[in-house]
């Protein structure tokens, strides 16, 4: 018989706890028998683990079904309301905050406008107020927010500090994760907005079926996020996917040229709407914009060879009027053209991806999954 070494018993308990808690979250509500079957653990082991999890506040015993004959089986459920996580987009002209339970179900949203030329401290204060309003509006105590994640334009390093921001005034050098950690006193993280939007699409959006994904964010700014093997690829300093900063790609110029020298079009949305209606000048503008987008997107596609390219951000709402010329230009540039689809989410993608990032942290560091 193999002798247990010091630490083996605690490791075994940890593994058993992970197996049981993961199974219970998948099942929603389950009996001891069911959990033993799906985990491969003995009934006694499962019961011991559930009792420990109950003491920690993560599991509750569910009343038996009404009308059940004989002695009812004990049923258990994961307490998704034991704690909460928050995802926040700190954007160029808006703050979007989402509060979610431990199953990732969003229970409250809060939005606020912020001037594009706002100073860093004003933008941070707007993010703080919006986040607090989201939690307070849901009636949740601040201490029950276990983690916050924030998404923002620019290059964000692994510590959550903005190492370079071209679009937001005074944003370079801001310790976004450190400052967000003060809002509720819990853990805090920060990441690039396009990366988080890509994470949201893979979690619950257009990229659920894909493993390798390129997400292109287009709107007030252009950026990209990359998933490889279903995981964010941020690179050594968080700059992976920032091909839009390369002047030769022309993404920033392309966005301006949509409405340039065209007094009849005040916004990009008007150009897309006119193109949909068949306006020749608008169609030409959209095609030129799609061609410029395709140059940068094809460079990423050639490097990653993804299963899927997701187009997100404000301009993605144009739908097929933009997607069709983009697909055509990508076919001219790529050796193997990935499937191209629009984002599932509107202005919620970044905040929802931040929720997923915060939830990942809680699952690893608190729940031990």
mmCIF file of C-alpha atoms in Angstrom:
data_model
loop_
_atom_site.group_PDB
_atom_site.id
_atom_site.type_symbol
_atom_site.label_atom_id
_atom_site.label_comp_id
_atom_site.label_asym_id
_atom_site.label_seq_id
_atom_site.Cartn_x
_atom_site.Cartn_y
_atom_site.Cartn_z
ATOM 1 C CA UNK A 1 0.000 0.000 0.000
ATOM 2 C CA UNK A 2 1.385 3.431 -0.941
ATOM 3 C CA UNK A 3 2.057 5.570 2.115
ATOM 4 C CA UNK A 4 0.623 9.085 2.062
ATOM 5 C CA UNK A 5 3.337 11.713 2.249
ATOM 6 C CA UNK A 6 2.922 15.004 4.131
ATOM 7 C CA UNK A 7 0.697 17.261 2.050
ATOM 8 C CA UNK A 8 -0.900 14.401 0.089
ATOM 9 C CA UNK A 9 -4.057 14.437 2.223
ATOM 10 C CA UNK A 10 -4.543 18.191 1.866
ATOM 11 C CA UNK A 11 -3.962 17.936 -1.879
ATOM 12 C CA UNK A 12 -6.535 15.150 -2.106
ATOM 13 C CA UNK A 13 -9.064 17.266 -0.195
ATOM 14 C CA UNK A 14 -8.416 20.166 -2.559
ATOM 15 C CA UNK A 15 -8.942 17.981 -5.627
ATOM 16 C CA UNK A 16 -12.128 16.499 -4.180
ATOM 17 C CA UNK A 17 -13.418 19.984 -3.397
ATOM 18 C CA UNK A 18 -12.657 21.201 -6.920
ATOM 19 C CA UNK A 19 -14.399 18.210 -8.485
ATOM 20 C CA UNK A 20 -17.498 18.557 -6.307
ATOM 21 C CA UNK A 21 -17.843 22.329 -6.591
ATOM 22 C CA UNK A 22 -17.314 22.298 -10.362
ATOM 23 C CA UNK A 23 -19.915 19.558 -10.766
ATOM 24 C CA UNK A 24 -22.422 21.362 -8.563
ATOM 25 C CA UNK A 25 -22.039 24.592 -10.551
ATOM 26 C CA UNK A 26 -22.679 22.680 -13.784
ATOM 27 C CA UNK A 27 -25.670 20.799 -12.388
ATOM 28 C CA UNK A 28 -27.296 23.759 -10.641
ATOM 29 C CA UNK A 29 -29.059 21.568 -8.063
ATOM 30 C CA UNK A 30 -28.037 17.959 -7.445
ATOM 31 C CA UNK A 31 -28.388 15.103 -4.988
ATOM 32 C CA UNK A 32 -25.497 13.351 -3.278
ATOM 33 C CA UNK A 33 -26.038 10.359 -5.547
ATOM 34 C CA UNK A 34 -25.891 12.487 -8.679
ATOM 35 C CA UNK A 35 -22.757 14.315 -7.556
ATOM 36 C CA UNK A 36 -21.076 11.039 -6.668
ATOM 37 C CA UNK A 37 -21.886 9.702 -10.118
ATOM 38 C CA UNK A 38 -20.541 12.705 -12.075
ATOM 39 C CA UNK A 39 -17.424 13.160 -9.914
ATOM 40 C CA UNK A 40 -16.544 9.503 -9.372
ATOM 41 C CA UNK A 41 -16.256 10.150 -5.633
ATOM 42 C CA UNK A 42 -17.885 8.158 -2.861
ATOM 43 C CA UNK A 43 -21.108 9.392 -1.313
ATOM 44 C CA UNK A 44 -19.335 9.889 2.022
ATOM 45 C CA UNK A 45 -16.597 11.990 0.421
ATOM 46 C CA UNK A 46 -19.103 14.146 -1.438
ATOM 47 C CA UNK A 47 -21.136 14.681 1.724
ATOM 48 C CA UNK A 48 -18.037 15.710 3.679
ATOM 49 C CA UNK A 49 -16.990 18.168 0.971
ATOM 50 C CA UNK A 50 -20.485 19.668 0.765
ATOM 51 C CA UNK A 51 -20.627 20.152 4.524
ATOM 52 C CA UNK A 52 -17.292 22.007 4.403
ATOM 53 C CA UNK A 53 -18.443 24.140 1.476
ATOM 54 C CA UNK A 54 -21.667 24.885 3.322
ATOM 55 C CA UNK A 55 -19.707 26.162 6.318
ATOM 56 C CA UNK A 56 -17.772 28.462 3.976
ATOM 57 C CA UNK A 57 -21.036 29.805 2.554
ATOM 58 C CA UNK A 58 -20.621 28.458 -0.986
ATOM 59 C CA UNK A 59 -23.261 25.725 -0.888
ATOM 60 C CA UNK A 60 -26.817 25.548 0.437
ATOM 61 C CA UNK A 61 -29.110 22.610 1.017
ATOM 62 C CA UNK A 62 -32.200 22.835 -1.175
ATOM 63 C CA UNK A 63 -35.631 21.815 0.201
ATOM 64 C CA UNK A 64 -36.914 18.510 -1.220
ATOM 65 C CA UNK A 65 -39.394 18.406 -4.071
ATOM 66 C CA UNK A 66 -42.983 18.764 -2.883
ATOM 67 C CA UNK A 67 -44.921 15.569 -3.153
ATOM 68 C CA UNK A 68 -41.843 13.318 -3.146
ATOM 69 C CA UNK A 69 -42.631 9.831 -1.856
ATOM 70 C CA UNK A 70 -40.622 8.267 0.945
ATOM 71 C CA UNK A 71 -37.533 9.772 2.504
ATOM 72 C CA UNK A 72 -36.433 12.607 0.179
ATOM 73 C CA UNK A 73 -32.861 12.697 -1.064
ATOM 74 C CA UNK A 74 -30.719 15.575 0.163
ATOM 75 C CA UNK A 75 -30.278 18.168 -2.558
ATOM 76 C CA UNK A 76 -27.646 20.871 -2.784
ATOM 77 C CA UNK A 77 -27.116 24.010 -4.810
ATOM 78 C CA UNK A 78 -24.198 26.364 -5.400
ATOM 79 C CA UNK A 79 -24.690 29.775 -3.792
ATOM 80 C CA UNK A 80 -24.015 32.093 -6.697
ATOM 81 C CA UNK A 81 -25.011 34.999 -4.450
ATOM 82 C CA UNK A 82 -22.255 34.285 -1.930
ATOM 83 C CA UNK A 83 -20.203 36.984 -3.626
ATOM 84 C CA UNK A 84 -20.129 39.189 -6.701
ATOM 85 C CA UNK A 85 -17.739 40.443 -9.344
ATOM 86 C CA UNK A 86 -17.728 43.689 -11.294
ATOM 87 C CA UNK A 87 -16.648 44.440 -14.855
ATOM 88 C CA UNK A 88 -16.108 48.039 -15.922
ATOM 89 C CA UNK A 89 -15.312 49.628 -19.268
ATOM 90 C CA UNK A 90 -13.443 52.900 -18.841
ATOM 91 C CA UNK A 91 -13.820 54.181 -22.384
ATOM 92 C CA UNK A 92 -13.230 57.290 -24.411
ATOM 93 C CA UNK A 93 -16.725 58.712 -24.071
ATOM 94 C CA UNK A 94 -18.536 56.365 -21.691
ATOM 95 C CA UNK A 95 -18.268 54.262 -18.563
ATOM 96 C CA UNK A 96 -20.138 50.943 -18.554
ATOM 97 C CA UNK A 97 -20.333 48.874 -15.354
ATOM 98 C CA UNK A 98 -21.770 45.392 -14.879
ATOM 99 C CA UNK A 99 -22.315 43.543 -11.594
ATOM 100 C CA UNK A 100 -22.533 39.744 -11.774
ATOM 101 C CA UNK A 101 -22.964 36.852 -9.373
ATOM 102 C CA UNK A 102 -20.562 33.918 -9.079
ATOM 103 C CA UNK A 103 -22.221 32.170 -12.015
ATOM 104 C CA UNK A 104 -21.449 35.180 -14.189
ATOM 105 C CA UNK A 105 -25.086 36.243 -14.442
ATOM 106 C CA UNK A 106 -25.253 40.032 -14.679
ATOM 107 C CA UNK A 107 -27.740 41.436 -12.166
ATOM 108 C CA UNK A 108 -27.164 45.158 -12.740
ATOM 109 C CA UNK A 109 -25.842 47.561 -15.369
ATOM 110 C CA UNK A 110 -24.877 51.206 -14.989
ATOM 111 C CA UNK A 111 -23.768 53.623 -17.703
ATOM 112 C CA UNK A 112 -22.465 57.173 -17.655
ATOM 113 C CA UNK A 113 -21.125 59.543 -20.289
ATOM 114 C CA UNK A 114 -17.653 61.052 -19.937
ATOM 115 C CA UNK A 115 -16.129 63.794 -22.122
ATOM 116 C CA UNK A 116 -13.560 62.569 -24.624
ATOM 117 C CA UNK A 117 -11.117 65.232 -23.430
ATOM 118 C CA UNK A 118 -11.634 64.494 -19.720
ATOM 119 C CA UNK A 119 -8.487 64.526 -17.594
ATOM 120 C CA UNK A 120 -7.335 61.218 -16.142
ATOM 121 C CA UNK A 121 -8.552 62.003 -12.622
ATOM 122 C CA UNK A 122 -11.982 63.001 -13.960
ATOM 123 C CA UNK A 123 -12.292 59.780 -15.944
ATOM 124 C CA UNK A 124 -11.250 57.715 -12.933
ATOM 125 C CA UNK A 125 -13.743 59.486 -10.692
ATOM 126 C CA UNK A 126 -16.503 58.862 -13.242
ATOM 127 C CA UNK A 127 -15.570 55.165 -13.296
ATOM 128 C CA UNK A 128 -15.607 54.995 -9.498
ATOM 129 C CA UNK A 129 -18.986 56.726 -9.190
ATOM 130 C CA UNK A 130 -20.549 54.576 -11.894
ATOM 131 C CA UNK A 131 -19.267 51.364 -10.315
ATOM 132 C CA UNK A 132 -20.512 52.323 -6.861
ATOM 133 C CA UNK A 133 -23.898 53.342 -8.290
ATOM 134 C CA UNK A 134 -24.191 49.955 -9.991
ATOM 135 C CA UNK A 135 -23.593 48.072 -6.747
ATOM 136 C CA UNK A 136 -25.697 50.389 -4.600
ATOM 137 C CA UNK A 137 -28.564 50.237 -7.100
ATOM 138 C CA UNK A 138 -28.555 46.445 -6.819
ATOM 139 C CA UNK A 139 -28.681 46.657 -3.028
ATOM 140 C CA UNK A 140 -25.425 44.726 -2.595
ATOM 141 C CA UNK A 141 -23.003 45.481 0.245
ATOM 142 C CA UNK A 142 -19.620 46.698 -1.024
ATOM 143 C CA UNK A 143 -17.742 43.998 0.906
ATOM 144 C CA UNK A 144 -19.541 41.320 -1.128
ATOM 145 C CA UNK A 145 -17.836 42.479 -4.341
ATOM 146 C CA UNK A 146 -14.885 40.093 -4.366
ATOM 147 C CA UNK A 147 -13.139 41.306 -7.503
ATOM 148 C CA UNK A 148 -13.250 44.148 -10.026
ATOM 149 C CA UNK A 149 -11.821 44.116 -13.550
ATOM 150 C CA UNK A 150 -11.548 47.176 -15.774
ATOM 151 C CA UNK A 151 -11.085 47.410 -19.523
ATOM 152 C CA UNK A 152 -9.696 50.451 -21.288
ATOM 153 C CA UNK A 153 -8.092 51.546 -24.570
ATOM 154 C CA UNK A 154 -4.320 51.320 -24.791
ATOM 155 C CA UNK A 155 -1.624 48.875 -23.811
ATOM 156 C CA UNK A 156 -2.161 47.486 -20.316
ATOM 157 C CA UNK A 157 0.639 45.478 -18.734
ATOM 158 C CA UNK A 158 0.300 42.383 -16.577
ATOM 159 C CA UNK A 159 0.089 44.446 -13.372
ATOM 160 C CA UNK A 160 -2.927 46.363 -14.638
ATOM 161 C CA UNK A 161 -1.057 49.589 -15.386
ATOM 162 C CA UNK A 162 -1.656 51.480 -18.636
ATOM 163 C CA UNK A 163 1.790 51.533 -20.210
ATOM 164 C CA UNK A 164 0.713 53.434 -23.318
ATOM 165 C CA UNK A 165 -2.451 55.266 -24.299
ATOM 166 C CA UNK A 166 -2.710 57.276 -27.500
ATOM 167 C CA UNK A 167 -6.410 58.137 -27.392
ATOM 168 C CA UNK A 168 -7.093 59.154 -23.760
ATOM 169 C CA UNK A 169 -5.480 62.312 -22.320
ATOM 170 C CA UNK A 170 -3.046 61.653 -19.465
ATOM 171 C CA UNK A 171 -3.885 57.967 -19.399
ATOM 172 C CA UNK A 172 -0.366 56.584 -19.949
ATOM 173 C CA UNK A 173 1.052 55.436 -16.631
ATOM 174 C CA UNK A 174 -2.293 55.176 -14.804
ATOM 175 C CA UNK A 175 -2.343 52.243 -12.366
ATOM 176 C CA UNK A 176 -5.891 51.293 -13.282
ATOM 177 C CA UNK A 177 -5.967 48.008 -11.375
ATOM 178 C CA UNK A 178 -4.442 49.555 -8.260
ATOM 179 C CA UNK A 179 -6.918 52.425 -8.218
ATOM 180 C CA UNK A 180 -9.924 50.208 -8.975
ATOM 181 C CA UNK A 181 -8.920 48.036 -6.031
ATOM 182 C CA UNK A 182 -9.789 50.909 -3.698
ATOM 183 C CA UNK A 183 -13.409 51.087 -4.816
ATOM 184 C CA UNK A 184 -14.548 48.013 -2.897
ATOM 185 C CA UNK A 185 -11.403 46.912 -1.068
ATOM 186 C CA UNK A 186 -11.089 43.608 -2.960
ATOM 187 C CA UNK A 187 -8.974 42.219 -5.762
ATOM 188 C CA UNK A 188 -8.690 44.284 -8.939
ATOM 189 C CA UNK A 189 -7.417 43.664 -12.455
ATOM 190 C CA UNK A 190 -7.213 45.662 -15.686
ATOM 191 C CA UNK A 191 -6.759 44.781 -19.348
ATOM 192 C CA UNK A 192 -7.035 46.176 -22.849
ATOM 193 C CA UNK A 193 -10.628 46.700 -24.020
ATOM 194 C CA UNK A 194 -10.328 44.723 -27.267
ATOM 195 C CA UNK A 195 -8.858 41.766 -25.371
ATOM 196 C CA UNK A 196 -11.777 41.773 -22.949
ATOM 197 C CA UNK A 197 -14.311 42.063 -25.760
ATOM 198 C CA UNK A 198 -12.698 38.999 -27.366
ATOM 199 C CA UNK A 199 -13.012 37.177 -24.035
ATOM 200 C CA UNK A 200 -16.719 38.052 -23.857
ATOM 201 C CA UNK A 201 -17.339 36.737 -27.372
ATOM 202 C CA UNK A 202 -15.644 33.437 -26.550
ATOM 203 C CA UNK A 203 -17.549 33.126 -23.266
ATOM 204 C CA UNK A 204 -21.086 33.898 -24.410
ATOM 205 C CA UNK A 205 -20.998 35.433 -27.868
ATOM 206 C CA UNK A 206 -20.168 34.781 -31.486
ATOM 207 C CA UNK A 207 -16.918 32.926 -30.747
ATOM 208 C CA UNK A 208 -18.194 30.253 -28.356
ATOM 209 C CA UNK A 209 -17.501 27.540 -30.915
ATOM 210 C CA UNK A 210 -14.016 28.812 -31.850
ATOM 211 C CA UNK A 211 -10.611 28.174 -30.313
ATOM 212 C CA UNK A 212 -8.342 30.646 -32.130
ATOM 213 C CA UNK A 213 -9.979 34.045 -32.558
ATOM 214 C CA UNK A 214 -9.048 37.512 -33.801
ATOM 215 C CA UNK A 215 -11.365 40.249 -32.538
ATOM 216 C CA UNK A 216 -11.226 43.616 -34.311
ATOM 217 C CA UNK A 217 -12.695 46.560 -32.406
ATOM 218 C CA UNK A 218 -13.752 49.476 -34.596
ATOM 219 C CA UNK A 219 -15.482 52.704 -33.663
ATOM 220 C CA UNK A 220 -13.983 55.759 -32.002
ATOM 221 C CA UNK A 221 -10.714 53.847 -32.167
ATOM 222 C CA UNK A 222 -9.424 50.662 -33.757
ATOM 223 C CA UNK A 223 -7.782 47.792 -31.930
ATOM 224 C CA UNK A 224 -7.626 44.029 -31.827
ATOM 225 C CA UNK A 225 -7.626 41.181 -29.337
ATOM 226 C CA UNK A 226 -6.340 37.641 -29.852
ATOM 227 C CA UNK A 227 -7.399 34.317 -28.367
ATOM 228 C CA UNK A 228 -5.222 31.261 -28.917
ATOM 229 C CA UNK A 229 -6.534 27.954 -27.676
ATOM 230 C CA UNK A 230 -9.420 29.829 -26.073
ATOM 231 C CA UNK A 231 -7.049 31.905 -23.945
ATOM 232 C CA UNK A 232 -6.155 35.559 -24.213
ATOM 233 C CA UNK A 233 -2.809 36.154 -25.878
ATOM 234 C CA UNK A 234 -1.577 39.454 -24.453
ATOM 235 C CA UNK A 235 2.120 39.134 -25.249
ATOM 236 C CA UNK A 236 5.162 40.050 -23.176
ATOM 237 C CA UNK A 237 4.002 43.565 -22.308
ATOM 238 C CA UNK A 238 0.304 43.390 -23.153
ATOM 239 C CA UNK A 239 0.790 44.798 -26.656
ATOM 240 C CA UNK A 240 -0.287 41.767 -28.701
ATOM 241 C CA UNK A 241 -2.899 42.738 -31.299
ATOM 242 C CA UNK A 242 -2.125 46.468 -31.181
ATOM 243 C CA UNK A 243 -1.603 46.551 -34.933
ATOM 244 C CA UNK A 244 -3.758 49.663 -35.157
ATOM 245 C CA UNK A 245 -0.888 51.691 -33.693
ATOM 246 C CA UNK A 246 1.168 50.951 -36.816
ATOM 247 C CA UNK A 247 0.685 54.003 -39.029
ATOM 248 C CA UNK A 248 1.279 52.027 -42.225
ATOM 249 C CA UNK A 249 -1.816 49.915 -41.547
ATOM 250 C CA UNK A 250 -3.964 53.021 -41.838
ATOM 251 C CA UNK A 251 -6.754 52.113 -39.441
ATOM 252 C CA UNK A 252 -6.999 55.534 -37.817
ATOM 253 C CA UNK A 253 -6.928 57.331 -41.189
ATOM 254 C CA UNK A 254 -9.580 54.965 -42.535
ATOM 255 C CA UNK A 255 -12.040 55.903 -39.783
ATOM 256 C CA UNK A 256 -11.569 59.616 -40.477
ATOM 257 C CA UNK A 257 -11.956 59.205 -44.219
ATOM 258 C CA UNK A 258 -15.415 57.693 -43.792
ATOM 259 C CA UNK A 259 -16.831 61.195 -43.259
ATOM 260 C CA UNK A 260 -13.985 63.298 -44.675
ATOM 261 C CA UNK A 261 -14.844 65.749 -47.468
ATOM 262 C CA UNK A 262 -18.467 64.794 -47.274
ATOM 263 C CA UNK A 263 -20.694 67.457 -45.714
ATOM 264 C CA UNK A 264 -23.729 65.282 -46.378
ATOM 265 C CA UNK A 265 -22.404 62.751 -43.817
ATOM 266 C CA UNK A 266 -21.930 63.989 -40.255
ATOM 267 C CA UNK A 267 -21.217 60.574 -38.724
ATOM 268 C CA UNK A 268 -20.011 57.142 -39.746
ATOM 269 C CA UNK A 269 -23.455 55.754 -38.909
ATOM 270 C CA UNK A 270 -24.957 58.033 -41.566
ATOM 271 C CA UNK A 271 -22.455 56.740 -44.127
ATOM 272 C CA UNK A 272 -23.368 53.118 -43.376
ATOM 273 C CA UNK A 273 -27.086 53.908 -43.502
ATOM 274 C CA UNK A 274 -26.698 55.645 -46.858
ATOM 275 C CA UNK A 275 -24.643 52.742 -48.212
ATOM 276 C CA UNK A 276 -27.388 50.344 -47.161
ATOM 277 C CA UNK A 277 -29.834 52.499 -49.128
ATOM 278 C CA UNK A 278 -27.598 52.278 -52.207
ATOM 279 C CA UNK A 279 -25.954 55.721 -52.197
ATOM 280 C CA UNK A 280 -22.951 55.309 -54.527
ATOM 281 C CA UNK A 281 -20.659 57.707 -52.688
ATOM 282 C CA UNK A 282 -21.436 56.028 -49.374
ATOM 283 C CA UNK A 283 -20.879 52.563 -50.866
ATOM 284 C CA UNK A 284 -17.497 53.724 -52.185
ATOM 285 C CA UNK A 285 -16.533 55.121 -48.776
ATOM 286 C CA UNK A 286 -17.520 51.926 -46.966
ATOM 287 C CA UNK A 287 -15.610 49.804 -49.470
ATOM 288 C CA UNK A 288 -12.470 51.891 -49.001
ATOM 289 C CA UNK A 289 -12.863 51.656 -45.222
ATOM 290 C CA UNK A 290 -13.314 47.867 -45.451
ATOM 291 C CA UNK A 291 -10.197 47.605 -47.614
ATOM 292 C CA UNK A 292 -8.107 49.480 -45.040
ATOM 293 C CA UNK A 293 -9.530 47.349 -42.236
ATOM 294 C CA UNK A 294 -8.693 44.224 -44.211
ATOM 295 C CA UNK A 295 -5.011 45.168 -44.434
ATOM 296 C CA UNK A 296 -4.511 45.090 -40.671
ATOM 297 C CA UNK A 297 -6.966 42.248 -40.097
ATOM 298 C CA UNK A 298 -5.269 40.100 -42.740
ATOM 299 C CA UNK A 299 -1.880 40.657 -41.084
ATOM 300 C CA UNK A 300 -3.328 39.298 -37.842
ATOM 301 C CA UNK A 301 -5.119 36.479 -39.657
ATOM 302 C CA UNK A 302 -1.939 35.453 -41.467
ATOM 303 C CA UNK A 303 -0.012 35.437 -38.189
ATOM 304 C CA UNK A 304 -2.594 33.566 -36.104
ATOM 305 C CA UNK A 305 -4.554 31.620 -38.776
ATOM 306 C CA UNK A 306 -7.689 31.878 -36.609
ATOM 307 C CA UNK A 307 -10.914 29.912 -36.786
ATOM 308 C CA UNK A 308 -12.889 33.128 -36.596
ATOM 309 C CA UNK A 309 -12.578 36.875 -37.046
ATOM 310 C CA UNK A 310 -15.112 38.867 -35.004
ATOM 311 C CA UNK A 311 -15.888 42.480 -35.855
ATOM 312 C CA UNK A 312 -17.005 44.510 -32.842
ATOM 313 C CA UNK A 313 -17.356 48.074 -31.631
ATOM 314 C CA UNK A 314 -19.712 50.821 -32.732
ATOM 315 C CA UNK A 315 -19.070 50.502 -36.467
ATOM 316 C CA UNK A 316 -19.796 46.778 -36.386
ATOM 317 C CA UNK A 317 -23.473 47.667 -36.010
ATOM 318 C CA UNK A 318 -23.391 48.388 -39.755
ATOM 319 C CA UNK A 319 -23.745 44.618 -40.272
ATOM 320 C CA UNK A 320 -23.477 43.132 -43.758
ATOM 321 C CA UNK A 321 -23.035 46.507 -45.424
ATOM 322 C CA UNK A 322 -19.539 46.449 -43.897
ATOM 323 C CA UNK A 323 -19.009 42.718 -43.414
ATOM 324 C CA UNK A 324 -19.491 41.811 -47.073
ATOM 325 C CA UNK A 325 -16.801 44.142 -48.514
ATOM 326 C CA UNK A 326 -14.510 43.212 -45.607
ATOM 327 C CA UNK A 327 -14.857 39.512 -46.460
ATOM 328 C CA UNK A 328 -14.145 40.258 -50.109
ATOM 329 C CA UNK A 329 -10.973 42.220 -49.374
ATOM 330 C CA UNK A 330 -9.784 39.617 -46.873
ATOM 331 C CA UNK A 331 -10.172 36.960 -49.560
ATOM 332 C CA UNK A 332 -7.791 38.971 -51.749
ATOM 333 C CA UNK A 333 -5.172 39.204 -48.983
ATOM 334 C CA UNK A 334 -5.339 36.003 -46.928
ATOM 335 C CA UNK A 335 -4.033 32.555 -47.815
ATOM 336 C CA UNK A 336 -6.812 31.021 -45.718
ATOM 337 C CA UNK A 337 -9.770 33.287 -44.987
ATOM 338 C CA UNK A 338 -11.350 32.797 -41.551
ATOM 339 C CA UNK A 339 -15.060 32.979 -40.964
ATOM 340 C CA UNK A 340 -16.007 36.641 -40.402
ATOM 341 C CA UNK A 341 -18.925 37.533 -38.121
ATOM 342 C CA UNK A 342 -20.252 40.512 -36.197
ATOM 343 C CA UNK A 343 -20.093 40.739 -32.424
ATOM 344 C CA UNK A 344 -23.040 39.420 -30.435
ATOM 345 C CA UNK A 345 -22.840 42.347 -28.042
ATOM 346 C CA UNK A 346 -23.265 46.088 -28.463
ATOM 347 C CA UNK A 347 -21.668 48.436 -25.972
ATOM 348 C CA UNK A 348 -21.664 45.686 -23.345
ATOM 349 C CA UNK A 349 -18.831 43.549 -24.744
ATOM 350 C CA UNK A 350 -15.906 45.101 -22.857
ATOM 351 C CA UNK A 351 -17.672 45.216 -19.483
ATOM 352 C CA UNK A 352 -18.900 41.643 -19.948
ATOM 353 C CA UNK A 353 -15.362 40.491 -20.791
ATOM 354 C CA UNK A 354 -14.171 42.269 -17.654
ATOM 355 C CA UNK A 355 -16.778 40.313 -15.666
ATOM 356 C CA UNK A 356 -15.289 37.095 -17.076
ATOM 357 C CA UNK A 357 -11.760 38.216 -16.147
ATOM 358 C CA UNK A 358 -12.831 39.030 -12.587
ATOM 359 C CA UNK A 359 -14.721 35.747 -12.328
ATOM 360 C CA UNK A 360 -11.644 33.822 -13.530
ATOM 361 C CA UNK A 361 -9.674 35.420 -10.697
ATOM 362 C CA UNK A 362 -12.305 34.528 -8.077
ATOM 363 C CA UNK A 363 -12.565 30.948 -9.328
ATOM 364 C CA UNK A 364 -8.793 30.479 -9.055
ATOM 365 C CA UNK A 365 -7.976 32.453 -5.938
ATOM 366 C CA UNK A 366 -11.137 32.139 -3.828
ATOM 367 C CA UNK A 367 -13.092 29.090 -4.960
ATOM 368 C CA UNK A 368 -9.957 27.108 -5.803
ATOM 369 C CA UNK A 369 -11.223 25.918 -9.190
#
